[in-house]
Short mmCIF file of C-alpha atoms in Angstrom, two decimals:
data_model
loop_
_atom_site.label_atom_id
_atom_site.label_comp_id
_atom_site.label_asym_id
_atom_site.label_seq_id
_atom_site.Cartn_x
_atom_site.Cartn_y
_atom_site.Cartn_z
CA MET M 1 96.08 -83.69 93.86
CA THR M 2 96.12 -80.10 95.10
CA HIS M 3 99.28 -78.14 94.34
CA THR M 4 100.75 -76.34 97.35
CA ARG M 5 101.85 -72.91 96.22
CA THR M 6 105.35 -72.00 97.37
CA ALA M 7 106.74 -68.48 97.78
CA LEU M 8 110.46 -67.89 98.18
CA ILE M 9 111.09 -64.79 100.28
CA LEU M 10 114.41 -63.03 99.78
CA GLY M 11 114.78 -60.58 102.64
CA ALA M 12 112.38 -62.32 105.04
CA THR M 13 114.02 -60.70 108.07
CA GLY M 14 113.43 -57.21 106.69
CA GLY M 15 110.25 -55.29 107.37
CA ALA M 16 108.60 -55.76 103.97
CA GLY M 17 109.74 -59.34 103.44
CA TYR M 18 108.60 -60.38 106.91
CA GLU M 19 105.11 -58.91 106.54
CA ILE M 20 104.68 -60.21 102.98
CA ALA M 21 105.64 -63.69 104.17
CA LYS M 22 103.02 -63.48 106.94
CA ALA M 23 100.33 -62.28 104.53
CA LEU M 24 101.06 -64.95 101.93
CA ARG M 25 101.05 -67.63 104.64
CA ALA M 26 97.60 -66.43 105.75
CA HIS M 27 96.49 -66.82 102.12
CA GLY M 28 97.57 -70.46 102.09
CA TRP M 29 101.05 -70.19 100.62
CA GLN M 30 103.94 -72.33 101.81
CA ILE M 31 106.78 -69.99 102.78
CA ARG M 32 110.41 -70.65 101.99
CA ALA M 33 112.92 -68.13 103.31
CA MET M 34 116.59 -67.83 102.40
CA HIS M 35 119.12 -66.33 104.78
CA ARG M 36 122.87 -66.55 105.19
CA ARG M 37 122.44 -67.80 108.77
CA PRO M 38 118.95 -69.31 108.95
CA GLU M 39 119.50 -70.90 112.35
CA SER M 40 119.86 -67.43 113.88
CA VAL M 41 116.59 -66.01 112.53
CA SER M 42 114.24 -68.95 111.93
CA ALA M 43 112.17 -68.11 115.03
CA LEU M 44 110.92 -64.95 113.27
CA ILE M 45 108.72 -67.05 110.96
CA PRO M 46 108.63 -70.45 112.68
CA ASP M 47 106.41 -72.18 110.10
CA ALA M 48 108.63 -71.21 107.15
CA ASP M 49 111.07 -73.54 105.45
CA TRP M 50 114.39 -71.77 106.11
CA ILE M 51 117.36 -72.55 103.91
CA ALA M 52 120.89 -71.21 103.86
CA GLY M 53 121.93 -68.98 100.99
CA ASP M 54 123.16 -65.58 99.85
CA ALA M 55 121.18 -63.39 97.44
CA MET M 56 124.48 -62.35 95.86
CA LYS M 57 125.19 -65.95 94.81
CA ALA M 58 123.29 -66.97 91.70
CA ASP M 59 123.52 -70.70 92.47
CA ASP M 60 122.09 -70.17 95.96
CA VAL M 61 119.07 -68.28 94.62
CA LEU M 62 118.59 -70.78 91.81
CA MET M 63 118.55 -73.72 94.23
CA ALA M 64 116.33 -71.93 96.74
CA ALA M 65 113.77 -71.21 94.01
CA THR M 66 113.35 -74.87 93.04
CA ASN M 67 109.62 -75.56 92.58
CA ALA M 68 108.75 -72.03 93.77
CA ASP M 69 105.75 -70.34 92.18
CA LEU M 70 106.67 -66.91 93.48
CA ILE M 71 109.89 -65.07 94.39
CA VAL M 72 109.48 -62.03 96.61
CA HIS M 73 112.51 -59.81 96.05
CA ALA M 74 112.48 -57.79 99.28
CA VAL M 75 116.24 -57.85 99.81
CA ASN M 76 118.61 -54.89 99.55
CA PRO M 77 121.88 -54.02 101.25
CA PRO M 78 121.00 -52.81 104.76
CA GLY M 79 121.71 -49.23 105.70
CA TYR M 80 122.11 -48.18 102.03
CA ARG M 81 125.58 -49.81 101.92
CA ASN M 82 127.09 -50.69 98.54
CA TRP M 83 123.93 -50.21 96.50
CA SER M 84 125.90 -49.61 93.31
CA LYS M 85 127.74 -52.93 93.65
CA LEU M 86 125.07 -55.21 95.11
CA VAL M 87 121.53 -54.23 94.13
CA LEU M 88 121.65 -55.00 90.40
CA PRO M 89 123.50 -58.34 90.72
CA MET M 90 120.89 -59.45 93.25
CA ILE M 91 117.96 -58.65 90.97
CA ASP M 92 119.78 -60.41 88.11
CA ASN M 93 120.04 -63.54 90.27
CA THR M 94 116.35 -63.39 91.07
CA ILE M 95 115.45 -62.97 87.40
CA ALA M 96 117.63 -65.93 86.40
CA ALA M 97 116.05 -68.14 89.07
CA ALA M 98 112.53 -67.09 88.10
CA ARG M 99 113.23 -67.79 84.45
CA ALA M 100 114.68 -71.22 85.21
CA HIS M 101 111.78 -72.31 87.44
CA GLY M 102 108.85 -70.46 85.88
CA ALA M 103 108.25 -68.36 89.00
CA ARG M 104 106.64 -64.94 89.19
CA ILE M 105 108.65 -62.09 90.74
CA VAL M 106 107.19 -59.65 93.27
CA LEU M 107 109.11 -56.45 93.99
CA PRO M 108 108.15 -53.95 96.72
CA GLY M 109 108.72 -50.68 94.87
CA THR M 110 109.76 -47.24 96.10
CA VAL M 111 109.25 -43.63 95.03
CA TYR M 112 113.01 -43.23 94.51
CA ASN M 113 112.40 -43.80 90.80
CA TYR M 114 110.82 -40.39 90.36
CA GLY M 115 112.09 -36.85 90.07
CA PRO M 116 110.36 -33.48 90.41
CA ASP M 117 108.80 -33.70 86.94
CA ALA M 118 106.51 -36.50 88.20
CA PHE M 119 105.36 -34.83 91.43
CA PRO M 120 103.01 -34.38 93.22
CA LEU M 121 100.80 -37.32 92.14
CA LEU M 122 102.55 -40.48 91.01
CA ARG M 123 100.78 -42.84 88.64
CA GLU M 124 102.05 -46.09 87.19
CA THR M 125 102.62 -44.25 83.90
CA SER M 126 104.46 -41.26 85.41
CA PRO M 127 107.90 -40.59 83.90
CA GLN M 128 110.84 -42.00 85.83
CA ASN M 129 113.57 -39.35 85.75
CA PRO M 130 115.28 -39.65 89.13
CA LYS M 131 117.78 -37.09 90.40
CA THR M 132 119.66 -39.44 92.74
CA ARG M 133 122.01 -42.41 92.41
CA LYS M 134 119.65 -44.73 94.28
CA GLY M 135 116.79 -43.60 92.09
CA GLY M 136 118.79 -44.45 88.99
CA ILE M 137 119.50 -47.91 90.34
CA ARG M 138 115.82 -48.52 91.08
CA VAL M 139 114.92 -47.45 87.54
CA GLU M 140 117.45 -49.89 86.13
CA MET M 141 116.09 -52.66 88.37
CA GLU M 142 112.63 -52.16 86.94
CA ALA M 143 113.99 -51.91 83.40
CA ARG M 144 115.63 -55.31 83.83
CA LEU M 145 112.39 -56.73 85.20
CA ARG M 146 110.50 -55.36 82.21
CA ARG M 147 112.96 -57.00 79.84
CA ALA M 148 112.55 -60.24 81.76
CA ALA M 149 108.77 -59.95 81.41
CA ASP M 150 109.16 -59.45 77.67
CA ALA M 151 111.07 -62.74 77.68
CA GLY M 152 108.34 -64.62 79.57
CA VAL M 153 108.94 -63.95 83.31
CA ARG M 154 105.85 -62.59 85.08
CA VAL M 155 106.56 -59.55 87.26
CA LEU M 156 104.50 -57.67 89.84
CA ILE M 157 105.70 -54.35 91.32
CA VAL M 158 103.73 -52.69 94.11
CA ARG M 159 104.99 -49.20 94.97
CA ALA M 160 104.42 -47.37 98.24
CA GLY M 161 105.62 -44.45 100.35
CA ASP M 162 107.54 -44.69 103.62
CA PHE M 163 106.97 -47.90 105.55
CA PHE M 164 105.85 -48.11 109.16
CA GLY M 165 104.53 -50.95 111.29
CA PRO M 166 105.20 -53.05 114.39
CA ASN M 167 108.05 -54.98 112.78
CA THR M 168 109.77 -52.24 110.80
CA GLY M 169 112.99 -51.38 112.62
CA ASN M 170 115.02 -49.81 109.80
CA SER M 171 112.65 -47.02 108.79
CA TRP M 172 112.43 -43.26 108.91
CA LEU M 173 109.96 -43.58 111.75
CA ALA M 174 112.20 -45.81 113.87
CA GLN M 175 115.56 -44.30 112.98
CA GLY M 176 114.78 -40.67 112.32
CA MET M 177 111.63 -39.69 114.20
CA ILE M 178 111.28 -41.58 117.48
CA LYS M 179 113.49 -43.72 119.71
CA PRO M 180 112.48 -47.40 119.92
CA GLY M 181 112.63 -49.23 123.22
CA ARG M 182 111.46 -46.37 125.43
CA PRO M 183 108.20 -44.49 126.06
CA LEU M 184 107.58 -41.71 123.58
CA ARG M 185 108.80 -38.37 124.90
CA ALA M 186 109.53 -36.36 121.73
CA ILE M 187 109.21 -36.68 117.96
CA THR M 188 111.52 -35.42 115.23
CA HIS M 189 109.83 -34.58 111.94
CA PRO M 190 111.98 -34.63 108.75
CA GLY M 191 109.46 -32.91 106.48
CA LYS M 192 109.25 -29.34 105.34
CA PRO M 193 106.34 -27.54 107.05
CA GLY M 194 103.16 -27.99 105.03
CA ALA M 195 104.57 -30.63 102.64
CA GLY M 196 102.33 -33.67 102.25
CA HIS M 197 103.74 -37.15 102.78
CA ALA M 198 102.66 -40.73 102.04
CA TRP M 199 103.07 -43.55 104.56
CA ALA M 200 102.46 -47.27 104.02
CA TYR M 201 101.40 -49.46 106.96
CA LEU M 202 103.30 -52.64 106.19
CA PRO M 203 100.59 -55.16 107.19
CA ASP M 204 98.19 -53.40 104.77
CA PHE M 205 100.86 -53.24 102.06
CA ALA M 206 101.64 -56.95 102.49
CA GLU M 207 97.95 -57.90 102.42
CA THR M 208 97.62 -55.91 99.20
CA ILE M 209 100.40 -57.92 97.59
CA ALA M 210 98.87 -61.21 98.74
CA ARG M 211 95.50 -60.23 97.27
CA LEU M 212 97.05 -59.13 93.98
CA VAL M 213 98.95 -62.39 93.70
CA ASP M 214 95.73 -64.31 94.34
CA SER M 215 93.56 -62.03 92.22
CA GLY M 216 91.58 -63.73 89.51
CA GLY M 217 91.51 -60.57 87.43
CA GLU M 218 93.51 -60.10 84.28
CA GLN M 219 97.06 -58.93 84.92
CA ALA M 220 99.80 -58.28 82.41
CA ALA M 221 103.13 -60.08 82.37
CA PHE M 222 104.72 -56.86 83.67
CA GLU M 223 102.36 -55.31 86.17
CA ARG M 224 102.71 -52.25 88.40
CA PHE M 225 100.33 -50.96 91.04
CA HIS M 226 100.56 -47.96 93.35
CA PHE M 227 99.56 -48.26 97.01
CA ASN M 228 98.12 -45.09 98.53
CA GLY M 229 98.35 -46.03 102.21
CA HIS M 230 98.01 -43.12 104.63
CA TRP M 231 98.30 -39.67 103.10
CA PHE M 232 98.79 -36.52 105.16
CA GLU M 233 98.22 -33.19 103.44
CA ASP M 234 100.55 -31.73 106.03
CA GLY M 235 103.22 -34.34 106.76
CA ARG M 236 103.54 -33.09 110.33
CA GLU M 237 100.14 -34.64 111.10
CA ILE M 238 101.67 -38.08 111.59
CA ALA M 239 103.79 -36.65 114.41
CA GLU M 240 100.70 -35.14 115.96
CA ARG M 241 98.82 -38.43 115.74
CA LEU M 242 101.78 -40.29 117.22
CA ARG M 243 101.88 -38.23 120.36
CA ILE M 244 98.11 -38.48 120.82
CA VAL M 245 98.16 -42.26 120.38
CA ALA M 246 101.07 -42.49 122.82
CA GLY M 247 99.12 -40.53 125.41
CA VAL M 248 101.55 -37.58 125.44
CA PRO M 249 99.72 -34.88 123.42
CA ASP M 250 102.12 -32.20 124.59
CA ALA M 251 105.31 -34.03 123.59
CA PRO M 252 107.54 -31.69 121.55
CA ILE M 253 107.78 -32.08 117.77
CA LYS M 254 111.29 -31.12 116.75
CA ARG M 255 112.74 -30.21 113.35
CA PHE M 256 115.00 -32.82 111.80
CA PRO M 257 118.67 -31.68 111.89
CA TRP M 258 119.21 -31.65 108.13
CA PRO M 259 122.05 -29.08 108.31
CA LEU M 260 123.97 -31.28 110.75
CA LEU M 261 123.33 -34.34 108.55
CA HIS M 262 124.76 -32.54 105.53
CA MET M 263 127.76 -31.40 107.57
CA LEU M 264 128.54 -34.96 108.66
CA LYS M 265 127.70 -36.80 105.44
CA PRO M 266 131.33 -36.82 104.16
CA PHE M 267 132.23 -38.89 107.22
CA VAL M 268 129.12 -41.04 107.78
CA PRO M 269 127.96 -43.06 104.74
CA LEU M 270 124.42 -43.52 106.10
CA PHE M 271 124.04 -39.75 106.54
CA ARG M 272 125.21 -39.19 102.97
CA GLU M 273 122.58 -41.57 101.64
CA MET M 274 119.84 -40.14 103.84
CA ALA M 275 120.72 -36.60 102.80
CA GLU M 276 120.31 -37.60 99.15
CA MET M 277 116.63 -38.33 99.82
CA GLN M 278 115.82 -35.02 101.52
CA TYR M 279 113.98 -33.82 98.43
CA LEU M 280 111.23 -36.37 99.12
CA TRP M 281 110.49 -34.56 102.39
CA ASN M 282 110.43 -31.06 100.90
CA VAL M 283 107.55 -31.51 98.45
CA PRO M 284 104.23 -33.40 98.44
CA VAL M 285 104.60 -36.86 96.89
CA ARG M 286 101.41 -38.95 96.72
CA LEU M 287 100.64 -42.25 94.99
CA ASP M 288 97.50 -42.68 92.88
CA ASN M 289 95.96 -46.08 93.68
CA ALA M 290 93.08 -45.95 91.17
CA ARG M 291 94.31 -49.03 89.25
CA LEU M 292 94.89 -50.95 92.47
CA ALA M 293 91.43 -50.10 93.84
CA SER M 294 89.87 -51.12 90.53
CA GLN M 295 91.71 -54.44 90.55
CA LEU M 296 90.88 -55.36 94.15
CA GLY M 297 87.68 -53.41 94.73
CA GLY M 298 89.49 -51.29 97.33
CA GLU M 299 92.75 -51.08 99.23
CA PRO M 300 93.40 -52.75 102.63
CA HIS M 301 93.40 -49.86 105.07
CA THR M 302 93.91 -49.99 108.83
CA PRO M 303 92.72 -46.80 110.61
CA ILE M 304 95.71 -44.59 111.29
CA ASP M 305 95.44 -44.53 115.09
CA GLU M 306 95.15 -48.32 115.21
CA ALA M 307 98.13 -48.67 112.88
CA LEU M 308 100.24 -46.23 114.88
CA ARG M 309 99.29 -47.88 118.18
CA ALA M 310 100.39 -51.28 116.85
CA THR M 311 103.60 -49.70 115.54
CA LEU M 312 104.45 -48.03 118.85
CA ARG M 313 103.66 -51.21 120.75
CA GLY M 314 105.91 -53.24 118.46
CA MET M 315 108.68 -50.67 118.90
CA LYS M 316 108.31 -50.80 122.71
CA CYS M 317 107.26 -47.17 122.87
CA LEU M 318 104.05 -47.66 124.87
CA PRO M 319 104.03 -48.35 128.60
CA GLU M 320 101.88 -51.46 128.11
CA SER M 321 104.07 -52.83 125.30
CA SER M 322 104.46 -56.54 125.79
CA ALA M 323 105.36 -57.79 122.30
CA ARG M 324 108.47 -59.97 122.08
CA ALA M 325 111.50 -57.91 121.18
CA VAL M 326 112.98 -58.72 117.78
CA ASP M 327 116.51 -57.93 116.67
CA TRP M 328 115.84 -56.05 113.44
CA SER M 329 119.47 -55.03 113.10
CA ARG M 330 119.82 -58.09 110.86
CA ALA M 331 117.24 -56.72 108.45
CA ASP M 332 117.88 -57.39 104.80
CA ILE M 333 115.77 -54.62 103.33
CA SER M 334 117.35 -51.23 102.79
CA LEU M 335 115.48 -48.66 104.82
CA PRO M 336 114.80 -45.88 105.81
CA ARG M 337 112.86 -45.14 102.66
#
């Protein structure tokens, strides 16, 4: 009798969780998704088994993970809210459930873990000395996962730069650079002139995770891979490509209002958290994917114009956009990244 592999997705309504669920489903996995109000979001992934639960409740996660082979931990407090109080308890609940049911954990990783001593090229072995509160929390998350792996829980972390894609509402692209729901007229670029920047097209990132999970190659109990994605030597190039793809090559590219953000951050929590990550836009930060390419024989890579066109169409920023609108305000993954 053939065993049907089951993946529990925590954060299935967020950009990363949603795309990873789609990719795993295409690879033959049965998808189980947990959400506090599954009846309100089940149409997002109609062939998933949706169950009610809260990632902050250990018993909910434990029950949802019953007979699961994989737990995708793509859930974080939306809009950066309450990271210090919520992020670590949630990963602890996932670890406990994985240990109880013998499931492997997959974590979409970020570059928050690193400080200036690791730049400009990040490898899996680069030192993690973050200079921010969120970075410290991400380091502790991975430390707890490593300890869990030492105790027998298999862990896979795939790290990437800023996410973009047709179903990524809470992102720097959608919230800081262009305005969803209307034709592209102008672009705001957060980066320092000349500073390189790494972007991860979520469908490629998700396909990478699915292939790693299915890979027959040898992988350690605690495994980390870096996803290169789309790298721009001058980060402004993505803005230039966006306006060309949108058919408005003369659309203005504006500077991001960092001074205003810093002025308002004492009064707007989201601005405070965004301002903390400004350093990632001031210097080149690239991910070395040599280990990933060796493991898979290459990295899934959609041409940039095709990826941006799909992204703009999904965000309703092209005149011919016809994709069904999705309410991503319910997203469970903490972005922008």
